[in-house]
Amino acid sequence: MFNIILFGPPGSGKGTQSDKIVERFGLIHLSTGNLLRQEIADKTPMGLAAKNFMDKGQLVPDEVVIGMIDSCLEHHPEAKGFLFDGFPRTVAQAEALDKLLAYKKTAICKVLALEVSEEELVKRLVKRGETSGRSDDTNEEVIRKRYDVYKKETEPVAEHYAQQDKLVRIKGEGSVDDIFNALSNCITKEMQAQEADNITE
Ligand code: B4P
């Protein structure tokens, strides 16, 4: 299996790039943000609880998102690989993901981290808020809170995977196509390396 994480602060373009990556490489897209927004739209008890956290710019509790990911992995036994978008967001989530994948005799190949300045992120999310209808994008204070939570709780996830020698940093500012090309080159190289390993095994 070929599993990658698209990592980065809120508004760094994870969702934008994920759509293009899954189309080109045939991976299953697992976005915890999209899954949570679907629960909210369906007005499930989990969605209603999650909305409270999301509207304040906070993370949804680990056990909720880990449970969601576990059941998604179960639903795709035939997958050639997964693209994790917006997950893991805490070191506890990363450790849980590593364990879930090890149980399935697979692992994360690479973590592609999009790097974007705070001012550019705020600008993008304020702009998205004008049209997206997302309640977590409409207020600059909430957007800055999400960035603070990212620095404190999510950035250590990069170090978790750097220690496993899996972290690749990619410039997330510039045109969507240029960023996609940089990500694609990295994924293609990694897929080829994995195929070569499979042949020699
Ligand atoms: P997410 O849905 O993951 O989304 P995001 O971080 O807001 O944005 P993303 O990085 O995907 O940016 P996008 O491509 O849309 O999270 C939302 C919330 O859900 C979190 O705050 C949290 O509360 C909760 N949550 C999700 N996962 C969780 C987890 N694992 N644990 C706990 N809680 C969790 O791009 C943003 C904007 O920039 C768009 O308008 C886009 O058009 C624009 N853009 C993209 N690329 C651009 C470029 N190159 N140049 C200019 N603009 C660009």
Short mmCIF file of N, CA and C in Angstrom, two decimals, residues 20 40 42 157:
data_model
loop_
_atom_site.label_atom_id
_atom_site.label_comp_id
_atom_site.label_asym_id
_atom_site.label_seq_id
_atom_site.Cartn_x
_atom_site.Cartn_y
_atom_site.Cartn_z
N LYS A 20 -6.61 17.06 -6.37
CA LYS A 20 -5.81 16.84 -7.58
C LYS A 20 -4.95 15.57 -7.42
N ILE A 40 -21.90 17.12 10.44
CA ILE A 40 -22.65 18.33 10.84
C ILE A 40 -23.86 18.50 9.91
N ASP A 42 -25.45 16.28 8.31
CA ASP A 42 -26.44 15.22 8.59
C ASP A 42 -27.06 15.36 9.98
N VAL A 157 3.49 17.15 15.29
CA VAL A 157 3.30 15.95 14.46
C VAL A 157 4.40 15.88 13.38
#
